[in-house]
Amino acid sequence: MKILVTGGAGYIGSHTLIELYAAGHTAVVVDNLSNSNPESLRRVAEIIGVDEIPFYQVDIRDKAGLESVFAEHTFDACIHFAGLKAVGESVEKPLEYYDNNIAGTLVLVEVMRNHGCKNIIFSSSATVYGDPEEIPITENCPKGVCTNPYGWTKSMLEQVLMDVQKADNEWNVVILRYFNPVGAHLSGRIGENPNGVPNNLMPYITQVAVGKRAELGVFGNDYPTHDGTGVRDYIHVVDLANGHVAALKAIERNCGVGIYNMGTGHGYSVLDMVNAFVKVNGVEVPYNIKPRRTGDIATCYCNPAKAKDELGWEAKFGIEEMVRDSWRWQRENPEGYD
Ligand code: NAD
Ligand code: UFG
């Protein structure tokens, strides 16, 4: 299939491009580079062994810009990663988040429809479950109350896309709810490249390990978990990338709407991650216990059985590979792509 990949220069998009090509698909990337560096695409092309990945620096809110991309290419499907994702920033800048993520997706879907491309895979998040009613979380667990505008953009966009499919059943909409993506490509050439102070646990750990930051703050050790620190379902980004390739098979089967959790089904605490990182990589990660972070929940991990049953997909990498590959990327690229 020929796939439009929005946000393809970013962390998950760049890894997905590699797995798409490995499975025999081709891709065109649209990205405004607001949170990425085009060097990622050069390295992806190098790993795949092609001259270049076709790339348009276009904002998905720019209808004319998107129209011109569709005028040059006929797409079988779109994998839609483009979006802003910093939880704290979304609280400070709700309008910017609703505009970028929601208005951008509305423009994208309209242009897709104009060109008869009615297949989309959407990057959603476990955040739509809010404080989940059941653990492990299945897709039947009701959506919850989000604690920030970023989460609401995901929750609302799921509804928008399902309504679009309901009105016109030529559409296939696959919603992938990611748990906590970590790790990097095994080559060490591409990985997560956060701007400024990382919000997420793994890039913070790797920046402490490489000496860029003095110590990790562990946000709370009084949660009702096995060691008191927050528990999450970390998933290797290469496994997640392959989840998108598997989701294309659902589109080929005309699935209508499909909603899938993308996680491993295992919950690890903050200290489990720190200890695994130290043990596997042989580096120190000093840490200090800090107060809880507002909006955090104690435990979040999924039951990934539906994706296995219906997509034939399951995560293959474990915690050792996650911490090993995160560290390889950071160690070999201390300044990211700069
Ligand atoms: P990322 O920031 O690395 O990638 C997103 C890409 O989208 C960036 O390259 C950015 O420049 C681009 N972009 C943003 N707004 C755009 C716009 N208006 N027009 C064109 N391009 C635009 O983030 P990521 O971690 O790769 O996440 C990809 C998707 O997965 C996002 O939608 C994110 O919300 C979602 N997601 C991520 C996580 C996570 O923890 N990384 C968890 C759940 C869901
Ligand atoms: N944590 C720390 N110190 C840090 C960063 C995080 O102790 O410096 C802890 C958090 O308190 C939490 C765990 O590490 O217990 C994971 O935190 P992350 O920020 O890495 O991830 P979250 O689970 O909070 O959120 C992530 C994404 C969201 C997404 C959500 C569910 O950032 O965008 O997963 O998919 F919505």
Tab-separated table of C-alpha atoms and ligand atoms in Angstrom:
chain	number	residue	atom	x	y	z
A	1	MET	CA	0.000	0.000	0.000
A	2	LYS	CA	1.037	3.617	-0.440
A	3	ILE	CA	0.642	5.379	2.888
A	4	LEU	CA	0.448	9.045	3.841
A	5	VAL	CA	2.276	9.350	7.160
A	6	THR	CA	1.479	12.609	8.961
A	7	GLY	CA	4.001	13.451	11.680
A	8	GLY	CA	6.396	10.944	10.101
A	9	ALA	CA	9.529	12.844	11.144
A	10	GLY	CA	8.652	12.373	14.828
A	11	TYR	CA	9.514	9.637	17.290
A	12	ILE	CA	6.884	6.980	16.565
A	13	GLY	CA	6.387	7.987	12.919
A	14	SER	CA	10.060	7.592	12.009
A	15	HIS	CA	10.173	4.080	13.502
A	16	THR	CA	6.944	3.155	11.739
A	17	LEU	CA	8.343	4.166	8.341
A	18	ILE	CA	11.045	1.508	8.680
A	19	GLU	CA	8.557	-1.249	9.484
A	20	LEU	CA	6.220	-0.126	6.684
A	21	TYR	CA	8.982	-0.436	4.088
A	22	ALA	CA	10.118	-3.754	5.569
A	23	ALA	CA	6.569	-5.045	5.022
A	24	GLY	CA	6.586	-3.926	1.377
A	25	HIS	CA	4.638	-0.654	1.718
A	26	THR	CA	5.789	2.796	0.605
A	27	ALA	CA	5.186	6.137	2.303
A	28	VAL	CA	5.025	9.879	1.857
A	29	VAL	CA	5.592	12.062	4.915
A	30	VAL	CA	3.801	15.293	5.778
A	31	ASP	CA	5.209	17.082	8.831
A	32	ASN	CA	5.517	20.744	9.824
A	33	LEU	CA	8.676	19.939	11.844
A	34	SER	CA	7.240	21.729	14.897
A	35	ASN	CA	8.619	18.945	17.109
A	36	SER	CA	11.070	17.109	14.880
A	37	ASN	CA	14.193	17.358	12.766
A	38	PRO	CA	14.371	16.283	9.102
A	39	GLU	CA	17.619	14.469	9.944
A	40	SER	CA	15.371	11.664	11.281
A	41	LEU	CA	14.047	11.107	7.747
A	42	ARG	CA	17.556	11.069	6.266
A	43	ARG	CA	18.520	8.378	8.757
A	44	VAL	CA	15.340	6.400	8.113
A	45	ALA	CA	16.162	6.401	4.374
A	46	GLU	CA	19.685	5.202	5.199
A	47	ILE	CA	18.342	2.326	7.343
A	48	ILE	CA	15.775	1.316	4.709
A	49	GLY	CA	18.323	1.658	1.894
A	50	VAL	CA	16.450	4.168	-0.288
A	51	ASP	CA	17.654	7.551	-1.575
A	52	GLU	CA	15.028	9.470	0.332
A	53	ILE	CA	11.600	9.297	1.916
A	54	PRO	CA	9.261	11.639	0.010
A	55	PHE	CA	8.654	14.544	2.386
A	56	TYR	CA	6.482	17.670	2.398
A	57	GLN	CA	6.944	20.298	5.070
A	58	VAL	CA	3.248	21.063	5.370
A	59	ASP	CA	1.049	21.804	8.380
A	60	ILE	CA	-2.039	19.578	8.428
A	61	ARG	CA	-4.168	22.697	9.066
A	62	ASP	CA	-3.018	24.034	5.661
A	63	LYS	CA	-5.760	22.768	3.374
A	64	ALA	CA	-4.187	24.052	0.150
A	65	GLY	CA	-0.865	22.514	1.136
A	66	LEU	CA	-2.479	19.123	1.790
A	67	GLU	CA	-4.500	19.362	-1.440
A	68	SER	CA	-1.277	19.801	-3.395
A	69	VAL	CA	0.219	16.670	-1.775
A	70	PHE	CA	-2.894	14.672	-2.709
A	71	ALA	CA	-2.742	16.104	-6.233
A	72	GLU	CA	0.676	14.505	-6.650
A	73	HIS	CA	0.005	11.149	-4.949
A	74	THR	CA	-2.767	8.586	-4.646
A	75	PHE	CA	-2.849	7.092	-1.172
A	76	ASP	CA	-4.388	3.826	0.001
A	77	ALA	CA	-4.407	4.931	3.645
A	78	CYS	CA	-3.180	7.522	6.096
A	79	ILE	CA	-1.370	6.857	9.368
A	80	HIS	CA	-2.025	10.001	11.343
A	81	PHE	CA	0.647	10.754	13.956
A	82	ALA	CA	0.785	14.551	13.587
A	83	GLY	CA	-0.171	16.284	16.801
A	84	LEU	CA	1.132	18.121	19.830
A	85	LYS	CA	1.613	15.821	22.814
A	86	ALA	CA	3.007	17.629	25.866
A	87	VAL	CA	0.461	17.197	28.660
A	88	GLY	CA	1.652	20.153	30.789
A	89	GLU	CA	1.943	22.508	27.816
A	90	SER	CA	-1.615	21.626	26.796
A	91	VAL	CA	-2.872	22.931	30.157
A	92	GLU	CA	-1.065	26.239	29.523
A	93	LYS	CA	-2.088	26.485	25.859
A	94	PRO	CA	-5.464	24.783	25.405
A	95	LEU	CA	-6.432	26.765	22.305
A	96	GLU	CA	-3.195	25.884	20.544
A	97	TYR	CA	-3.737	22.201	21.327
A	98	TYR	CA	-7.372	22.120	20.229
A	99	ASP	CA	-6.460	24.028	17.074
A	100	ASN	CA	-3.450	21.949	16.114
A	101	ASN	CA	-4.828	18.518	16.979
A	102	ILE	CA	-8.555	18.863	16.345
A	103	ALA	CA	-8.754	21.511	13.623
A	104	GLY	CA	-5.738	19.876	11.928
A	105	THR	CA	-7.392	16.459	11.881
A	106	LEU	CA	-10.654	17.912	10.529
A	107	VAL	CA	-8.783	19.469	7.607
A	108	LEU	CA	-6.851	16.256	6.980
A	109	VAL	CA	-9.977	14.084	6.962
A	110	GLU	CA	-11.804	16.486	4.650
A	111	VAL	CA	-8.943	16.478	2.145
A	112	MET	CA	-8.708	12.678	2.376
A	113	ARG	CA	-12.422	12.417	1.607
A	114	ASN	CA	-12.077	14.855	-1.322
A	115	HIS	CA	-9.549	12.465	-2.839
A	116	GLY	CA	-11.373	9.216	-2.052
A	117	CYS	CA	-8.833	8.081	0.567
A	118	LYS	CA	-11.084	6.742	3.314
A	119	ASN	CA	-8.723	4.645	5.422
A	120	ILE	CA	-7.098	6.090	8.533
A	121	ILE	CA	-5.081	4.801	11.468
A	122	PHE	CA	-5.181	7.266	14.343
A	123	SER	CA	-2.654	7.671	17.191
A	124	SER	CA	-4.754	7.700	20.320
A	125	SER	CA	-3.652	7.186	23.866
A	126	ALA	CA	-4.377	5.291	27.060
A	127	THR	CA	-5.097	8.725	28.480
A	128	VAL	CA	-8.668	8.442	27.052
A	129	TYR	CA	-9.464	5.912	29.816
A	130	GLY	CA	-8.875	8.605	32.464
A	131	ASP	CA	-8.544	6.887	35.842
A	132	PRO	CA	-9.506	3.470	34.428
A	133	GLU	CA	-12.434	1.536	35.806
A	134	GLU	CA	-10.623	-1.789	35.387
A	135	ILE	CA	-7.046	-3.047	35.379
A	136	PRO	CA	-5.828	-4.536	33.109
A	137	ILE	CA	-7.652	-2.193	30.755
A	138	THR	CA	-9.593	-3.754	27.886
A	139	GLU	CA	-11.069	-1.780	25.002
A	140	ASN	CA	-14.506	-2.302	26.619
A	141	CYS	CA	-13.451	-0.188	29.570
A	142	PRO	CA	-15.445	3.054	29.287
A	143	LYS	CA	-13.618	6.207	28.316
A	144	GLY	CA	-13.072	8.423	31.316
A	145	VAL	CA	-12.552	11.999	32.378
A	146	CYS	CA	-9.309	13.360	30.961
A	147	THR	CA	-7.210	15.567	33.193
A	148	ASN	CA	-5.810	17.858	30.475
A	149	PRO	CA	-6.610	19.336	27.026
A	150	TYR	CA	-4.148	17.000	25.278
A	151	GLY	CA	-6.117	14.003	26.516
A	152	TRP	CA	-9.399	15.591	25.474
A	153	THR	CA	-8.084	16.114	21.932
A	154	LYS	CA	-7.519	12.362	21.678
A	155	SER	CA	-10.878	11.504	23.220
A	156	MET	CA	-12.763	13.966	20.990
A	157	LEU	CA	-10.930	12.937	17.826
A	158	GLU	CA	-11.828	9.296	18.438
A	159	GLN	CA	-15.472	10.387	18.473
A	160	VAL	CA	-15.076	12.542	15.348
A	161	LEU	CA	-13.516	9.685	13.383
A	162	MET	CA	-16.156	7.174	14.513
A	163	ASP	CA	-18.904	9.594	13.486
A	164	VAL	CA	-17.285	10.046	10.064
A	165	GLN	CA	-17.257	6.271	9.617
A	166	LYS	CA	-20.849	5.954	10.816
A	167	ALA	CA	-22.017	8.480	8.226
A	168	ASP	CA	-20.130	6.829	5.369
A	169	ASN	CA	-19.275	3.160	5.741
A	170	GLU	CA	-16.706	3.314	2.959
A	171	TRP	CA	-14.410	4.600	5.704
A	172	ASN	CA	-12.191	2.331	7.767
A	173	VAL	CA	-11.030	3.900	11.030
A	174	VAL	CA	-8.477	2.133	13.226
A	175	ILE	CA	-7.895	3.759	16.604
A	176	LEU	CA	-4.710	2.643	18.333
A	177	ARG	CA	-4.502	3.530	22.002
A	178	TYR	CA	-0.817	3.627	22.840
A	179	PHE	CA	0.364	2.967	26.360
A	180	ASN	CA	3.922	4.201	27.121
A	181	PRO	CA	6.254	4.021	24.111
A	182	VAL	CA	9.978	3.811	24.948
A	183	GLY	CA	13.128	2.426	23.324
A	184	ALA	CA	14.630	3.143	19.945
A	185	HIS	CA	15.563	1.445	16.704
A	186	LEU	CA	18.190	-1.275	17.173
A	187	SER	CA	20.607	0.582	14.880
A	188	GLY	CA	20.922	3.381	17.434
A	189	ARG	CA	20.426	5.868	14.566
A	190	ILE	CA	16.919	7.097	15.418
A	191	GLY	CA	15.121	7.625	18.705
A	192	GLU	CA	13.166	10.024	20.866
A	193	ASN	CA	14.459	13.587	20.677
A	194	PRO	CA	12.592	15.773	23.180
A	195	ASN	CA	13.002	19.550	23.192
A	196	GLY	CA	14.061	21.027	26.526
A	197	VAL	CA	13.359	19.241	29.795
A	198	PRO	CA	11.787	15.828	29.094
A	199	ASN	CA	8.269	15.312	30.450
A	200	ASN	CA	8.406	11.538	30.211
A	201	LEU	CA	10.226	9.053	32.372
A	202	MET	CA	12.521	7.254	29.923
A	203	PRO	CA	14.089	10.295	28.219
A	204	TYR	CA	14.626	11.787	31.676
A	205	ILE	CA	16.410	8.623	32.818
A	206	THR	CA	18.651	8.576	29.724
A	207	GLN	CA	19.537	12.269	30.135
A	208	VAL	CA	20.548	11.651	33.749
A	209	ALA	CA	22.590	8.624	32.681
A	210	VAL	CA	24.428	10.617	30.003
A	211	GLY	CA	25.190	13.418	32.472
A	212	LYS	CA	22.894	16.112	31.092
A	213	ARG	CA	20.774	16.197	34.258
A	214	ALA	CA	21.872	15.637	37.842
A	215	GLU	CA	19.149	13.311	39.085
A	216	LEU	CA	15.742	11.893	38.310
A	217	GLY	CA	12.786	13.118	40.332
A	218	VAL	CA	10.516	10.167	41.157
A	219	PHE	CA	7.029	11.614	41.384
A	220	GLY	CA	5.576	9.952	44.471
A	221	ASN	CA	6.365	6.743	46.387
A	222	ASP	CA	3.085	6.445	48.251
A	223	TYR	CA	0.862	4.998	45.511
A	224	PRO	CA	-0.908	1.674	46.151
A	225	THR	CA	1.586	-0.237	43.969
A	226	HIS	CA	4.228	-2.884	44.800
A	227	ASP	CA	6.911	-0.276	45.612
A	228	GLY	CA	4.789	2.869	45.918
A	229	THR	CA	5.807	4.381	42.566
A	230	GLY	CA	3.548	4.704	39.515
A	231	VAL	CA	3.027	1.634	37.332
A	232	ARG	CA	2.780	1.849	33.521
A	233	ASP	CA	2.680	-0.410	30.474
A	234	TYR	CA	5.919	0.447	28.651
A	235	ILE	CA	6.068	-0.714	25.052
A	236	HIS	CA	9.101	-0.822	22.758
A	237	VAL	CA	8.633	1.661	19.920
A	238	VAL	CA	9.586	-0.959	17.306
A	239	ASP	CA	6.769	-3.203	18.559
A	240	LEU	CA	4.424	-0.229	18.400
A	241	ALA	CA	5.586	0.547	14.853
A	242	ASN	CA	4.740	-3.016	13.853
A	243	GLY	CA	1.300	-2.586	15.404
A	244	HIS	CA	0.589	-0.046	12.656
A	245	VAL	CA	1.636	-2.484	9.946
A	246	ALA	CA	-0.734	-5.050	11.492
A	247	ALA	CA	-3.522	-2.448	11.601
A	248	LEU	CA	-3.229	-1.995	7.823
A	249	LYS	CA	-4.360	-5.601	7.496
A	250	ALA	CA	-7.590	-4.691	9.325
A	251	ILE	CA	-8.109	-1.905	6.807
A	252	GLU	CA	-7.562	-4.351	3.957
A	253	ARG	CA	-10.352	-6.463	5.484
A	254	ASN	CA	-12.680	-3.414	5.571
A	255	CYS	CA	-12.918	-3.447	9.347
A	256	GLY	CA	-15.143	-0.355	9.647
A	257	VAL	CA	-14.160	0.854	13.109
A	258	GLY	CA	-11.441	-0.981	15.063
A	259	ILE	CA	-10.149	0.095	18.475
A	260	TYR	CA	-7.034	-1.551	19.894
A	261	ASN	CA	-4.839	-1.184	22.942
A	262	MET	CA	-1.144	-1.110	22.067
A	263	GLY	CA	0.746	-2.300	25.120
A	264	THR	CA	2.510	-5.380	26.444
A	265	GLY	CA	0.102	-6.187	29.264
A	266	HIS	CA	2.891	-5.866	31.853
A	267	GLY	CA	3.009	-3.090	34.423
A	268	TYR	CA	6.371	-1.772	35.617
A	269	SER	CA	6.916	0.846	38.299
A	270	VAL	CA	9.203	3.879	38.016
A	271	LEU	CA	11.763	2.114	40.227
A	272	ASP	CA	11.477	-1.117	38.189
A	273	MET	CA	12.467	0.931	35.121
A	274	VAL	CA	15.330	2.679	36.902
A	275	ASN	CA	16.657	-0.596	38.342
A	276	ALA	CA	16.437	-2.396	34.976
A	277	PHE	CA	18.225	0.504	33.279
A	278	VAL	CA	21.071	0.447	35.827
A	279	LYS	CA	21.413	-3.349	35.744
A	280	VAL	CA	21.301	-3.843	31.961
A	281	ASN	CA	23.420	-0.833	31.006
A	282	GLY	CA	25.842	-0.679	33.927
A	283	VAL	CA	25.369	3.068	34.452
A	284	GLU	CA	24.214	5.011	37.482
A	285	VAL	CA	20.890	6.845	37.617
A	286	PRO	CA	20.737	8.927	40.807
A	287	TYR	CA	17.180	9.706	41.887
A	288	ASN	CA	15.243	11.519	44.549
A	289	ILE	CA	11.667	10.997	45.698
A	290	LYS	CA	9.523	14.057	44.949
A	291	PRO	CA	5.840	14.842	45.555
A	292	ARG	CA	3.226	13.273	43.283
A	293	ARG	CA	2.731	14.978	39.889
A	294	THR	CA	-0.744	16.484	39.441
A	295	GLY	CA	-2.988	14.400	37.220
A	296	ASP	CA	-0.976	11.151	37.524
A	297	ILE	CA	-2.721	7.885	38.314
A	298	ALA	CA	-1.274	4.966	40.270
A	299	THR	CA	-1.539	2.148	37.770
A	300	CYS	CA	-2.154	1.885	34.036
A	301	TYR	CA	-1.598	-1.253	32.000
A	302	CYS	CA	-3.649	-3.028	29.411
A	303	ASN	CA	-4.949	-6.355	28.303
A	304	PRO	CA	-3.593	-6.544	24.719
A	305	ALA	CA	-5.541	-9.697	23.755
A	306	LYS	CA	-7.836	-8.000	21.235
A	307	ALA	CA	-4.922	-6.839	19.070
A	308	LYS	CA	-3.499	-10.358	19.174
A	309	ASP	CA	-6.803	-12.013	18.278
A	310	GLU	CA	-7.876	-9.604	15.538
A	311	LEU	CA	-4.613	-8.150	14.176
A	312	GLY	CA	-2.263	-11.046	14.906
A	313	TRP	CA	-0.015	-8.531	16.670
A	314	GLU	CA	1.706	-8.744	20.012
A	315	ALA	CA	4.711	-7.039	21.560
A	316	LYS	CA	7.927	-9.058	21.337
A	317	PHE	CA	10.405	-6.911	23.257
A	318	GLY	CA	10.691	-6.851	27.041
A	319	ILE	CA	11.982	-4.402	29.608
A	320	GLU	CA	15.658	-5.332	28.993
A	321	GLU	CA	15.445	-4.453	25.293
A	322	MET	CA	13.544	-1.251	26.108
A	323	VAL	CA	16.199	0.070	28.490
A	324	ARG	CA	19.086	-1.211	26.342
A	325	ASP	CA	17.856	0.442	23.154
A	326	SER	CA	16.867	3.708	24.850
A	327	TRP	CA	20.401	3.922	26.230
A	328	ARG	CA	22.128	3.018	22.950
A	329	TRP	CA	20.318	5.864	21.188
A	330	GLN	CA	21.101	8.414	23.937
A	331	ARG	CA	24.728	7.309	24.366
A	332	GLU	CA	25.486	7.426	20.641
A	333	ASN	CA	23.531	10.663	20.077
A	334	PRO	CA	23.922	12.736	23.243
A	335	GLU	CA	22.560	15.818	21.440
A	336	GLY	CA	19.811	13.920	19.600
A	337	TYR	CA	19.751	14.926	15.927
A	338	ASP	CA	21.565	18.242	16.481
B	1	NAD	P1	6.384	13.538	18.051
B	1	NAD	O1	6.167	14.929	18.549
B	1	NAD	O2	7.764	12.997	18.051
B	1	NAD	O3	5.782	13.400	16.573
B	1	NAD	C1	4.666	14.149	16.144
B	1	NAD	C2	5.045	14.806	14.832
B	1	NAD	O4	3.921	15.565	14.358
B	1	NAD	C3	6.220	15.771	14.954
B	1	NAD	O5	7.190	15.444	13.975
B	1	NAD	C4	5.599	17.143	14.709
B	1	NAD	O6	6.502	18.030	14.061
B	1	NAD	C5	4.402	16.795	13.836
B	1	NAD	N1	3.290	17.755	13.903
B	1	NAD	C6	2.688	18.266	15.001
B	1	NAD	N2	1.697	19.098	14.645
B	1	NAD	C7	1.656	19.100	13.288
B	1	NAD	C8	0.864	19.772	12.327
B	1	NAD	N3	-0.096	20.640	12.685
B	1	NAD	N4	1.101	19.550	11.007
B	1	NAD	C9	2.073	18.702	10.620
B	1	NAD	N5	2.870	18.058	11.485
B	1	NAD	C10	2.663	18.251	12.808
B	1	NAD	O7	5.415	12.588	18.893
B	1	NAD	P2	5.320	10.992	18.921
B	1	NAD	O8	5.733	10.547	20.276
B	1	NAD	O9	5.939	10.402	17.737
B	1	NAD	O10	3.736	10.838	18.871
B	1	NAD	C11	3.046	10.576	17.663
B	1	NAD	C12	1.558	10.557	17.952
B	1	NAD	O11	1.286	9.576	18.943
B	1	NAD	C13	1.019	11.872	18.497
B	1	NAD	O12	-0.261	12.104	17.953
B	1	NAD	C14	0.923	11.611	19.987
B	1	NAD	O13	-0.067	12.402	20.596
B	1	NAD	C15	0.549	10.134	20.020
B	1	NAD	N6	0.902	9.468	21.269
B	1	NAD	C16	2.193	9.520	21.714
B	1	NAD	C17	2.518	8.921	22.938
B	1	NAD	C18	3.929	9.000	23.476
B	1	NAD	O14	4.104	8.777	24.668
B	1	NAD	N7	4.942	9.270	22.666
B	1	NAD	C19	1.532	8.265	23.698
B	1	NAD	C20	0.224	8.207	23.190
B	1	NAD	C21	-0.084	8.819	21.980
B	2	UFG	N1	7.736	9.982	36.222
B	2	UFG	C1	8.648	10.295	37.203
B	2	UFG	N2	9.594	11.235	36.927
B	2	UFG	C2	9.679	11.869	35.727
B	2	UFG	C3	8.746	11.536	34.727
B	2	UFG	C4	7.779	10.591	35.019
B	2	UFG	O1	8.601	9.746	38.296
B	2	UFG	O2	10.568	12.735	35.556
B	2	UFG	C5	6.731	8.936	36.489
B	2	UFG	C6	5.297	9.416	36.409
B	2	UFG	O3	4.877	9.973	37.629
B	2	UFG	C7	4.564	8.139	36.017
B	2	UFG	C8	5.590	7.392	35.146
B	2	UFG	O4	6.852	7.942	35.487
B	2	UFG	O5	4.303	7.356	37.144
B	2	UFG	C9	5.367	7.572	33.651
B	2	UFG	O6	5.287	8.967	33.349
B	2	UFG	P1	5.372	9.506	31.859
B	2	UFG	O7	5.280	10.995	31.922
B	2	UFG	O8	6.542	8.920	31.157
B	2	UFG	O9	4.083	8.867	31.175
B	2	UFG	P2	2.536	9.021	31.540
B	2	UFG	O10	2.022	7.643	31.815
B	2	UFG	O11	2.310	10.047	32.563
B	2	UFG	O12	1.947	9.611	30.176
B	2	UFG	C10	2.275	9.023	28.913
B	2	UFG	C11	2.268	10.107	27.846
B	2	UFG	C12	0.886	10.655	27.665
B	2	UFG	C13	-0.070	9.548	27.410
B	2	UFG	C14	0.016	8.499	28.488
B	2	UFG	C15	-0.850	7.325	28.181
B	2	UFG	O13	3.136	11.161	28.204
B	2	UFG	O14	0.882	11.507	26.545
B	2	UFG	O15	1.366	8.034	28.606
B	2	UFG	O16	-0.568	6.848	26.907
B	2	UFG	F1	-1.315	10.045	27.380
